[in-house]
PDB file of C-alpha atoms in Angstrom:
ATOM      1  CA  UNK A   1      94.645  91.347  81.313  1.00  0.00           C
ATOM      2  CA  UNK A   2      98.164  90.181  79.623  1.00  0.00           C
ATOM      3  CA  UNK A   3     100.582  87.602  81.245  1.00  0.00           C
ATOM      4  CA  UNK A   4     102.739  88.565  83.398  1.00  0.00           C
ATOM      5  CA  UNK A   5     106.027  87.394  81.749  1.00  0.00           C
ATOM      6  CA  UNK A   6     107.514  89.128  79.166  1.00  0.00           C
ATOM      7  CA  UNK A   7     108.775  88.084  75.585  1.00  0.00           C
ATOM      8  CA  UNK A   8     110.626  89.325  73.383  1.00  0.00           C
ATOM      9  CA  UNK A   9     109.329  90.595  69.799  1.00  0.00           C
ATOM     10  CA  UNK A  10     111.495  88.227  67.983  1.00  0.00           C
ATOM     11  CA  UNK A  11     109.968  85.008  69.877  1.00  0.00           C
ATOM     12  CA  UNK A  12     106.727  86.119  69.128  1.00  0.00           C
ATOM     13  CA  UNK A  13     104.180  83.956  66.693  1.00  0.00           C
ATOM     14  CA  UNK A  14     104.582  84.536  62.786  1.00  0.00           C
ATOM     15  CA  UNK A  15     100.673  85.727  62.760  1.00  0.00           C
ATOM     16  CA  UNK A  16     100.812  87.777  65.860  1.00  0.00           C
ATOM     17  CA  UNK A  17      99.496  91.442  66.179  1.00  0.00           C
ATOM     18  CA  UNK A  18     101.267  94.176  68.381  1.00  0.00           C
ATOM     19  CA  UNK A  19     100.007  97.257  69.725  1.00  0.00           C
ATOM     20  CA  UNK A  20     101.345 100.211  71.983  1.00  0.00           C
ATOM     21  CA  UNK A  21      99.461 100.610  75.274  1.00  0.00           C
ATOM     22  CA  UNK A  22      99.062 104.483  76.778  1.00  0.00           C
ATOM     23  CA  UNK A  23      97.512 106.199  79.891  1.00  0.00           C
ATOM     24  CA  UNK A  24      94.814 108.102  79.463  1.00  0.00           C
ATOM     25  CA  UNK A  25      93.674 110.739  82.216  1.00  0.00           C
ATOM     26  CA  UNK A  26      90.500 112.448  81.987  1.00  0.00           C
ATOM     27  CA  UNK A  27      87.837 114.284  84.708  1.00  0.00           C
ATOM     28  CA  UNK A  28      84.318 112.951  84.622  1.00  0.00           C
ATOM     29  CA  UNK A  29      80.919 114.569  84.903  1.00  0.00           C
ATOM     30  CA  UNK A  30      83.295 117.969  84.309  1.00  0.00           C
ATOM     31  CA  UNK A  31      80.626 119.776  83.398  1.00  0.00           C
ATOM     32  CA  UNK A  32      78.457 119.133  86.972  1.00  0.00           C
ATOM     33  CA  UNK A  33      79.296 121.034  90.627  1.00  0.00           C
ATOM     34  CA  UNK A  34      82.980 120.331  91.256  1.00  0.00           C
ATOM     35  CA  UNK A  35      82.052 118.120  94.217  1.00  0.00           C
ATOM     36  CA  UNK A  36      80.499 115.239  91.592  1.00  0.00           C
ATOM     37  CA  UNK A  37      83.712 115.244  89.228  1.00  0.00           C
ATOM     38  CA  UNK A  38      85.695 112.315  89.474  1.00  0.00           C
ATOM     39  CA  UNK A  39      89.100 112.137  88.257  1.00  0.00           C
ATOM     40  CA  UNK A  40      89.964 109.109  85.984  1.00  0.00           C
ATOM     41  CA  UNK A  41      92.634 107.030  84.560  1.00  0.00           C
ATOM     42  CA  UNK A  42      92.621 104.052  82.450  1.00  0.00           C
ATOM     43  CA  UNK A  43      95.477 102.111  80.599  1.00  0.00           C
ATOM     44  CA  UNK A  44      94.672 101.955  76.924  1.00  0.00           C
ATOM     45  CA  UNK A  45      95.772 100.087  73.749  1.00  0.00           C
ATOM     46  CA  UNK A  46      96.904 102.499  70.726  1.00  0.00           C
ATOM     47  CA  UNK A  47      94.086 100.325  68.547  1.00  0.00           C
ATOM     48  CA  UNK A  48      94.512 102.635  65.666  1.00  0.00           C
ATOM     49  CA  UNK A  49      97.923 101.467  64.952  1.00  0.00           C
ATOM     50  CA  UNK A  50      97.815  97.652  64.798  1.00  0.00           C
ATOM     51  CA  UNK A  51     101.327  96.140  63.848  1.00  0.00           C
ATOM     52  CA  UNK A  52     102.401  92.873  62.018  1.00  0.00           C
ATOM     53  CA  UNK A  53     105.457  91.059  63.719  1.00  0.00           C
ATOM     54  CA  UNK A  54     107.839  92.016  60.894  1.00  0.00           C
ATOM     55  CA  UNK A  55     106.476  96.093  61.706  1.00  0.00           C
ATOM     56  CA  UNK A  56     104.300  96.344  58.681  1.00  0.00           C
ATOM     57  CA  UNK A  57     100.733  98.382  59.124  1.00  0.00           C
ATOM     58  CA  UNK A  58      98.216  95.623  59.415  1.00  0.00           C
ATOM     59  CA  UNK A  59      95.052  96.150  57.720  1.00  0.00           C
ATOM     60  CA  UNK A  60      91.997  94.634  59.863  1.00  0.00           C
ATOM     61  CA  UNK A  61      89.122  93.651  57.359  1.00  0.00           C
ATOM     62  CA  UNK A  62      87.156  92.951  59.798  1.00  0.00           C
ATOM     63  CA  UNK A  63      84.029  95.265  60.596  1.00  0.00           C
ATOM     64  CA  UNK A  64      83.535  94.853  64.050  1.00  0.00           C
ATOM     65  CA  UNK A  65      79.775  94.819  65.288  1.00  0.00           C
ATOM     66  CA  UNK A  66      79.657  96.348  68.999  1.00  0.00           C
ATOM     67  CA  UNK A  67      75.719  97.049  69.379  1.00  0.00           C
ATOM     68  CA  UNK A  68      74.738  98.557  72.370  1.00  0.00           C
ATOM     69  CA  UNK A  69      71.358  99.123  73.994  1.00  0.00           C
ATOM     70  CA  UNK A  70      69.667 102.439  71.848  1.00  0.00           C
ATOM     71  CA  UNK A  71      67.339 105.233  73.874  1.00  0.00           C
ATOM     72  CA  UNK A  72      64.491 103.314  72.691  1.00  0.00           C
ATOM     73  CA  UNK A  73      65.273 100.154  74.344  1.00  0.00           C
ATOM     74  CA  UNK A  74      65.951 101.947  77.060  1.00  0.00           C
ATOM     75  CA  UNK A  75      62.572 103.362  77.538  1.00  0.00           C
ATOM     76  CA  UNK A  76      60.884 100.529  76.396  1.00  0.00           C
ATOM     77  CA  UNK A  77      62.176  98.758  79.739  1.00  0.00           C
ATOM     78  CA  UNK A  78      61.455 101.670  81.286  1.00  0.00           C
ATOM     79  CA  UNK A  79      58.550 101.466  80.288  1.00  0.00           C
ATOM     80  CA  UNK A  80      58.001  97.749  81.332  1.00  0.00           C
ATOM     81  CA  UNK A  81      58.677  98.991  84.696  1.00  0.00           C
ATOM     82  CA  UNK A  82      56.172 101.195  84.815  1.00  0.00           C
ATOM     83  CA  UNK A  83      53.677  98.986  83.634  1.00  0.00           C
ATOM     84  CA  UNK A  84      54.278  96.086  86.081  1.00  0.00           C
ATOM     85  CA  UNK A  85      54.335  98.459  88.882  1.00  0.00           C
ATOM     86  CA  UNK A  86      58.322  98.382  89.652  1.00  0.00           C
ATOM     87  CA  UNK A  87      61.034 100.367  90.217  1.00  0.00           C
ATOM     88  CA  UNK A  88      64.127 100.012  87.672  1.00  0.00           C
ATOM     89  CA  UNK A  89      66.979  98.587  88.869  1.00  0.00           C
ATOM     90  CA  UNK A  90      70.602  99.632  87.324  1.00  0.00           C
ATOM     91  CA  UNK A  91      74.352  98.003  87.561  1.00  0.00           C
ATOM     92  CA  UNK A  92      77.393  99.547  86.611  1.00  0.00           C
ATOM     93  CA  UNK A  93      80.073  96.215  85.259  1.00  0.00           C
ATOM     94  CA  UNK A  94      83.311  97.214  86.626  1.00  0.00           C
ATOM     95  CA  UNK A  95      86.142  97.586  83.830  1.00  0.00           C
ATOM     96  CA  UNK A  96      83.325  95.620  81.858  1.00  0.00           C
ATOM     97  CA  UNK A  97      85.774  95.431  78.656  1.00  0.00           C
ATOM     98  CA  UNK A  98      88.421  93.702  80.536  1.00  0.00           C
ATOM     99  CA  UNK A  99      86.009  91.097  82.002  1.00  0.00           C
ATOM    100  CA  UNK A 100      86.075  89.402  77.942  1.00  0.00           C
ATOM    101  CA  UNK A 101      88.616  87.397  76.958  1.00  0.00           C
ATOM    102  CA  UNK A 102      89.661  88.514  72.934  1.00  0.00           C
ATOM    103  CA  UNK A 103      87.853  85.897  70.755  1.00  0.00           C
ATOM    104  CA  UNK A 104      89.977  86.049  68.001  1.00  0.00           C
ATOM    105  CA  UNK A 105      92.703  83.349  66.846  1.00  0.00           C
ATOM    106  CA  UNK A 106      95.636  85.459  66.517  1.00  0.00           C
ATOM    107  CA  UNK A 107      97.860  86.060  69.429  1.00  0.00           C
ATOM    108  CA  UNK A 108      97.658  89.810  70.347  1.00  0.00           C
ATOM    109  CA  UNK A 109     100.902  91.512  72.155  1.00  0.00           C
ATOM    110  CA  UNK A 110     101.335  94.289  73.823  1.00  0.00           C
ATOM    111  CA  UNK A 111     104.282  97.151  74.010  1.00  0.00           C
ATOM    112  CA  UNK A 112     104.677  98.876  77.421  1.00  0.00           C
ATOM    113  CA  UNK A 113     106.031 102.691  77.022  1.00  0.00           C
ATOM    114  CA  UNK A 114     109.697 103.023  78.905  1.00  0.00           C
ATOM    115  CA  UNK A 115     108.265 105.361  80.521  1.00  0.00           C
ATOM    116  CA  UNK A 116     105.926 102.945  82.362  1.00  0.00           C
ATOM    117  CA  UNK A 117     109.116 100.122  82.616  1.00  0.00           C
ATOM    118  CA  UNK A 118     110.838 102.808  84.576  1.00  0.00           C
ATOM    119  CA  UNK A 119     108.651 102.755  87.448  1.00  0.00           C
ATOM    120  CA  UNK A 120     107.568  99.216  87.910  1.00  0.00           C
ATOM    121  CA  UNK A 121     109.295  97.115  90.654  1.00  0.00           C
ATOM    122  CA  UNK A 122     112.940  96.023  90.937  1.00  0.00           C
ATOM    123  CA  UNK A 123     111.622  92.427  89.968  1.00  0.00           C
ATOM    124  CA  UNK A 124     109.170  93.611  87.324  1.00  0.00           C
ATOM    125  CA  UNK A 125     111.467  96.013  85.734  1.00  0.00           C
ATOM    126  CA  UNK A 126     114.483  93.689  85.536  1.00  0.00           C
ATOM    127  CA  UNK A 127     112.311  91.241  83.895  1.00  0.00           C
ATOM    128  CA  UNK A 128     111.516  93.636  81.084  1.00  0.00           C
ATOM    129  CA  UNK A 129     115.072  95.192  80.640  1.00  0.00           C
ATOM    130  CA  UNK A 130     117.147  92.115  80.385  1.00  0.00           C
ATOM    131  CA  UNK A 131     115.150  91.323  77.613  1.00  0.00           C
ATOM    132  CA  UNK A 132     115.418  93.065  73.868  1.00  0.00           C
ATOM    133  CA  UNK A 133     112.074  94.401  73.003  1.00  0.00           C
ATOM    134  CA  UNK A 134     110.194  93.075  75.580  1.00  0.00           C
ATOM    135  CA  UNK A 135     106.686  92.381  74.546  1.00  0.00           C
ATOM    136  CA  UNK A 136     103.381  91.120  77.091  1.00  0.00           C
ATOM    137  CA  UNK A 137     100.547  88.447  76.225  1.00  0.00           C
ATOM    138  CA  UNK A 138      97.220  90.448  76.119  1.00  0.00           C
ATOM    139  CA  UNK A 139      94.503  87.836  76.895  1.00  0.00           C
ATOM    140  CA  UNK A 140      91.243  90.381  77.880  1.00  0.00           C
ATOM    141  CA  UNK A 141      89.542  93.098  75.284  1.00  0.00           C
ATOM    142  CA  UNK A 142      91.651  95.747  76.237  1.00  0.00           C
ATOM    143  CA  UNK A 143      89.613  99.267  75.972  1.00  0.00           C
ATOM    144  CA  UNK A 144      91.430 100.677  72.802  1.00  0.00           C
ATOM    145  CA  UNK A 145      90.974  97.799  70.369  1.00  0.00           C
ATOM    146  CA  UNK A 146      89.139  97.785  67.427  1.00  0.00           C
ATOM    147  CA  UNK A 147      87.637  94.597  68.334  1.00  0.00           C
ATOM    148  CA  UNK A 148      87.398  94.914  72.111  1.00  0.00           C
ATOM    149  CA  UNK A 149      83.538  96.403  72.221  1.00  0.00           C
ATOM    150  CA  UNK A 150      82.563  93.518  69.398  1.00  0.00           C
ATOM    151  CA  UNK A 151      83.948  90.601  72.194  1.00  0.00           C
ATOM    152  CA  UNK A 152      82.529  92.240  75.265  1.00  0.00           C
ATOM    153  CA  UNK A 153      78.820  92.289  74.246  1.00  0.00           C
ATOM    154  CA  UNK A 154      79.208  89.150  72.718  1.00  0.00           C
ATOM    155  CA  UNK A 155      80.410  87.213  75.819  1.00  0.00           C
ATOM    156  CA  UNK A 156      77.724  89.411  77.636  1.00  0.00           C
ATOM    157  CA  UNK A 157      75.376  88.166  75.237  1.00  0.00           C
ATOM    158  CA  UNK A 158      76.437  84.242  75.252  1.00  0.00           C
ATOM    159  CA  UNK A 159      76.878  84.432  78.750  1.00  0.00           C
ATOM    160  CA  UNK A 160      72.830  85.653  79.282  1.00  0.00           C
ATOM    161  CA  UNK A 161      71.364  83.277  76.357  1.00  0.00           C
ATOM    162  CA  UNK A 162      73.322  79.878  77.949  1.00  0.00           C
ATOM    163  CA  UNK A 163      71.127  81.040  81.618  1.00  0.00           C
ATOM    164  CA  UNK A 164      68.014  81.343  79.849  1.00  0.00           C
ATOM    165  CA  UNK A 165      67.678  84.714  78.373  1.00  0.00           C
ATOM    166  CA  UNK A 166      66.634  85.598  75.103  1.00  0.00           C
ATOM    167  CA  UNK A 167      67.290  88.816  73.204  1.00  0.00           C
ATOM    168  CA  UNK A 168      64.776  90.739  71.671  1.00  0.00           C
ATOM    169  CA  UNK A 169      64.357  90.716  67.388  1.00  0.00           C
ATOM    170  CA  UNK A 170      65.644  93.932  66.452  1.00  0.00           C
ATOM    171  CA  UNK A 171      67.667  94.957  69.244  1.00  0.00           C
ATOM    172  CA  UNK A 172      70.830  92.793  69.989  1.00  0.00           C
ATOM    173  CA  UNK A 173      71.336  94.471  73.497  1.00  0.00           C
ATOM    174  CA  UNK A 174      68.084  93.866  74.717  1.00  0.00           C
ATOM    175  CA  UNK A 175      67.116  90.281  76.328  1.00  0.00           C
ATOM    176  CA  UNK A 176      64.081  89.246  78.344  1.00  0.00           C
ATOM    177  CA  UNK A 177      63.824  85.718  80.612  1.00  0.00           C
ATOM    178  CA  UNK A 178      59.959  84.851  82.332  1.00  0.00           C
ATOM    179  CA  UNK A 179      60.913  83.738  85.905  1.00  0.00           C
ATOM    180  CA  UNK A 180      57.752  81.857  85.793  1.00  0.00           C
ATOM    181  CA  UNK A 181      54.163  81.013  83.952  1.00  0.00           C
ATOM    182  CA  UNK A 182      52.631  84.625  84.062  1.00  0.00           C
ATOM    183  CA  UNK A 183      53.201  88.239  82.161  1.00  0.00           C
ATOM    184  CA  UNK A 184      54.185  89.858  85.284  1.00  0.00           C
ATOM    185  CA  UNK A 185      57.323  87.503  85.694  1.00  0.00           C
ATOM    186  CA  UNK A 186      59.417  88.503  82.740  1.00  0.00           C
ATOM    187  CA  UNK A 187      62.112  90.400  83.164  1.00  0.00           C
ATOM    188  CA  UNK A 188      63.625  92.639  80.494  1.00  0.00           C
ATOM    189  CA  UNK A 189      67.599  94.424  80.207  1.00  0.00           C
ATOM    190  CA  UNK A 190      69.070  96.791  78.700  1.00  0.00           C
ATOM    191  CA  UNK A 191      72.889  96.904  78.187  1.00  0.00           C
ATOM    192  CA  UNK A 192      75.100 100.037  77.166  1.00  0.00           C
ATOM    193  CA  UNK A 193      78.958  98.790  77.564  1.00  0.00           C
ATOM    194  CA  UNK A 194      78.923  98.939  81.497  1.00  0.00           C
ATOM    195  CA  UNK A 195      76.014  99.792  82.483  1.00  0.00           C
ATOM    196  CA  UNK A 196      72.848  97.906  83.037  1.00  0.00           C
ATOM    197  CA  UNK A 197      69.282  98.467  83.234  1.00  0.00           C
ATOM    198  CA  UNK A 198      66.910  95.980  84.038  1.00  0.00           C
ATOM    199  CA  UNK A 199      63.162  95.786  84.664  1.00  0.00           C
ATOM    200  CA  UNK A 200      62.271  92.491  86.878  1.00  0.00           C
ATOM    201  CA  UNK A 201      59.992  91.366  89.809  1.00  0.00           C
ATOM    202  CA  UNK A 202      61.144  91.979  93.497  1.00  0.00           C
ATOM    203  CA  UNK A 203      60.961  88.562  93.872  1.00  0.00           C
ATOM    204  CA  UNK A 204      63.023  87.432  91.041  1.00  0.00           C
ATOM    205  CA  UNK A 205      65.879  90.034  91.178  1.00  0.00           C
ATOM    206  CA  UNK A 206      68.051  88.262  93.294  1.00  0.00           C
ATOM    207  CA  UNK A 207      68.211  85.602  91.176  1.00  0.00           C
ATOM    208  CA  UNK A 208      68.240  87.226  87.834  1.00  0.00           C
ATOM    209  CA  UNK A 209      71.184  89.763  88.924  1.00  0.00           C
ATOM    210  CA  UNK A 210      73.054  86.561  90.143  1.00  0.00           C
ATOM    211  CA  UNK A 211      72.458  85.368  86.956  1.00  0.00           C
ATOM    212  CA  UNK A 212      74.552  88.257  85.610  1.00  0.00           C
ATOM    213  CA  UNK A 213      77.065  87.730  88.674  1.00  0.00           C
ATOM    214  CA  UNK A 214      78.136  83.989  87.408  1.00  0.00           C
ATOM    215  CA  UNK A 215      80.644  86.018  84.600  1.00  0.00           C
ATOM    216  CA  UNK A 216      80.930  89.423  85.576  1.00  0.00           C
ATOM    217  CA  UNK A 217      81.822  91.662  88.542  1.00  0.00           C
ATOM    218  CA  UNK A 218      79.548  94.398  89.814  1.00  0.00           C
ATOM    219  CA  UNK A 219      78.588  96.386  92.462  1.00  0.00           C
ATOM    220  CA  UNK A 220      75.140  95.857  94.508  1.00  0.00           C
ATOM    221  CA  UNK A 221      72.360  96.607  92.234  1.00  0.00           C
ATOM    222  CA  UNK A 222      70.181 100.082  92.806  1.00  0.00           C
ATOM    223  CA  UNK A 223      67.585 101.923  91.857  1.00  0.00           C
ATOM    224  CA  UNK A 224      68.118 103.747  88.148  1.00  0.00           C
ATOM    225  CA  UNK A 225      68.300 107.753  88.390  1.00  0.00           C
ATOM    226  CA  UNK A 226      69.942 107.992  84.933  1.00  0.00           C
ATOM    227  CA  UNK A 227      70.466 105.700  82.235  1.00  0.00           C
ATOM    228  CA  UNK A 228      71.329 107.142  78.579  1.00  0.00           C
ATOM    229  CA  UNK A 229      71.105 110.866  79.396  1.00  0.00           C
ATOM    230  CA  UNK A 230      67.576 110.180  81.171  1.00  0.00           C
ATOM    231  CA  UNK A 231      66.613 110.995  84.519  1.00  0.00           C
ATOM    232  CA  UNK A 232      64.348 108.715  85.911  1.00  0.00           C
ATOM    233  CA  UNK A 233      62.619 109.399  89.349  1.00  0.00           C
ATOM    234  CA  UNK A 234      60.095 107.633  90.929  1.00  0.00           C
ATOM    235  CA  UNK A 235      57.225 110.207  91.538  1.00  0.00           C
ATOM    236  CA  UNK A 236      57.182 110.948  87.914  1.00  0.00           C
ATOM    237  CA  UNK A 237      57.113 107.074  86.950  1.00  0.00           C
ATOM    238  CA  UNK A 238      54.033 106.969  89.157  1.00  0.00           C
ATOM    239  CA  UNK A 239      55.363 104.025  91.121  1.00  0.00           C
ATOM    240  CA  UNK A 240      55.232 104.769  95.290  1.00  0.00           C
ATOM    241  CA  UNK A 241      56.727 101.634  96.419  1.00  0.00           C
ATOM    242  CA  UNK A 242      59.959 100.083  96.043  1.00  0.00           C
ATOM    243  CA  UNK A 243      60.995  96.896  95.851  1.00  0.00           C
ATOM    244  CA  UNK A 244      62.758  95.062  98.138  1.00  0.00           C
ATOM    245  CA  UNK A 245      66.654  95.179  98.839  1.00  0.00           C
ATOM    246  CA  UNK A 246      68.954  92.771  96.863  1.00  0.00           C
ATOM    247  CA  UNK A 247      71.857  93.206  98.966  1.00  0.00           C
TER     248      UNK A 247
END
């Protein structure tokens, strides 16, 4: 995510933004039986606040594009499912942000809170207090940054388009590959920051999840029971079999 070495803010590059990092804690799926909450945490950059070296505010002009997959793309390979006889198959990216490397020329740096320099290591924390204003490297699209969502999707994007895939006109998050000569071979995904939905033959979801696997990490692939808000179950898709494990 950011080098390991620190610098200090006066050996920084001329051009190069910083931005305070915080830790957010937070209890998911709150509002379902205590038994399915999940308590979370996640390191964060303070993206509203960029700063130039010298401490001015810097203004980003910039509009940064992050589309993600909309309900109706969603259903629609839902939908494709349904009508090729299969079962929907979902992936969850793990920290999917942090996976994408920040695609923009100037360097990005990161503060650490003393509060977090307090309890690092002997090693780690002498390395930041013998040094005046100790700054880190970012190199990945920390969650936080204006930019971040804008260089995930595209690297997921470029990443699907150099194997093959093709996105759909109108929808940026939606792609589609044919594994072979016929209809029933195409495969179609959906993408919503880190989570995945994808429509594809039994016999071609090995490879088009590996496909996927070349860039990013994930777990096993299952069967989708909720994507977007919806809940999807079999017996109301009117699909009885499943398809065949990709593990």
């Amino acid at each position: 995510v950011w080098d390991p070495t620190p610098v200090a803010h006066n050996d920084i590059e001329d051009n190069a933004l910083v931005v305070s990092g915080k830790m957010l804690i937070s209890e998911k799926n709150w509002e379902m039986n205590p038994e399915d909450r999940v308590c979370k945490g996640r390191f964060v950059a303070q993206g509203c606040i960029l700063l130039n070296k010298d401490g001015t505010r810097f203004q980003d002009p910039e509009d940064y594009w992050a589309p993600t997959a909309t309900l109706a793309g969603a259903r629609l390979v839902t939908a494709h499912a349904v009508a090729q006889g299969r079962i929907p198959q979902t992936i969850d990216l793990k920290a999917a942000y942090l996976q994408a490397e920040l695609r923009d020329e100037r360097p990005y740096y990161l503060k650490i809170n003393p509060k977090v320099i307090e309890i690092l290591p002997d090693a780690m924390r002498n390395a930041y207090t013998q040094i005046p204003k100790p700054l880190v490297r970012l190199r990945r699209a920390l969650y936080g940054l204006p930019r971040s969502g804008h260089d995930f999707i595209m690297t997921f994007r470029e990443h699907l388009t150099s194997v093959g895939w093709a996105p759909i006109e109108g929808d940026i998050a939606l792609l589609y590959k044919n594994f072979g000569d016929q209809a029933k071979s195409v495969a179609v995904c959906a993408t919503y920051v880190d989570d995945v939905i994808m429509s594809v033959a039994p016999k071609h979801a090995k490879t088009a999840w590996s496909e996927i696997a070349q860039r990013f990490t994930f777990d096993a692939p299952k069967t989708a029971t909720k994507f977007l808000g919806m809940e999807l179950k079999p017996k109301l898709l009117a699909i009885k079999d499943k398809p065949e494990s990709f593990t």
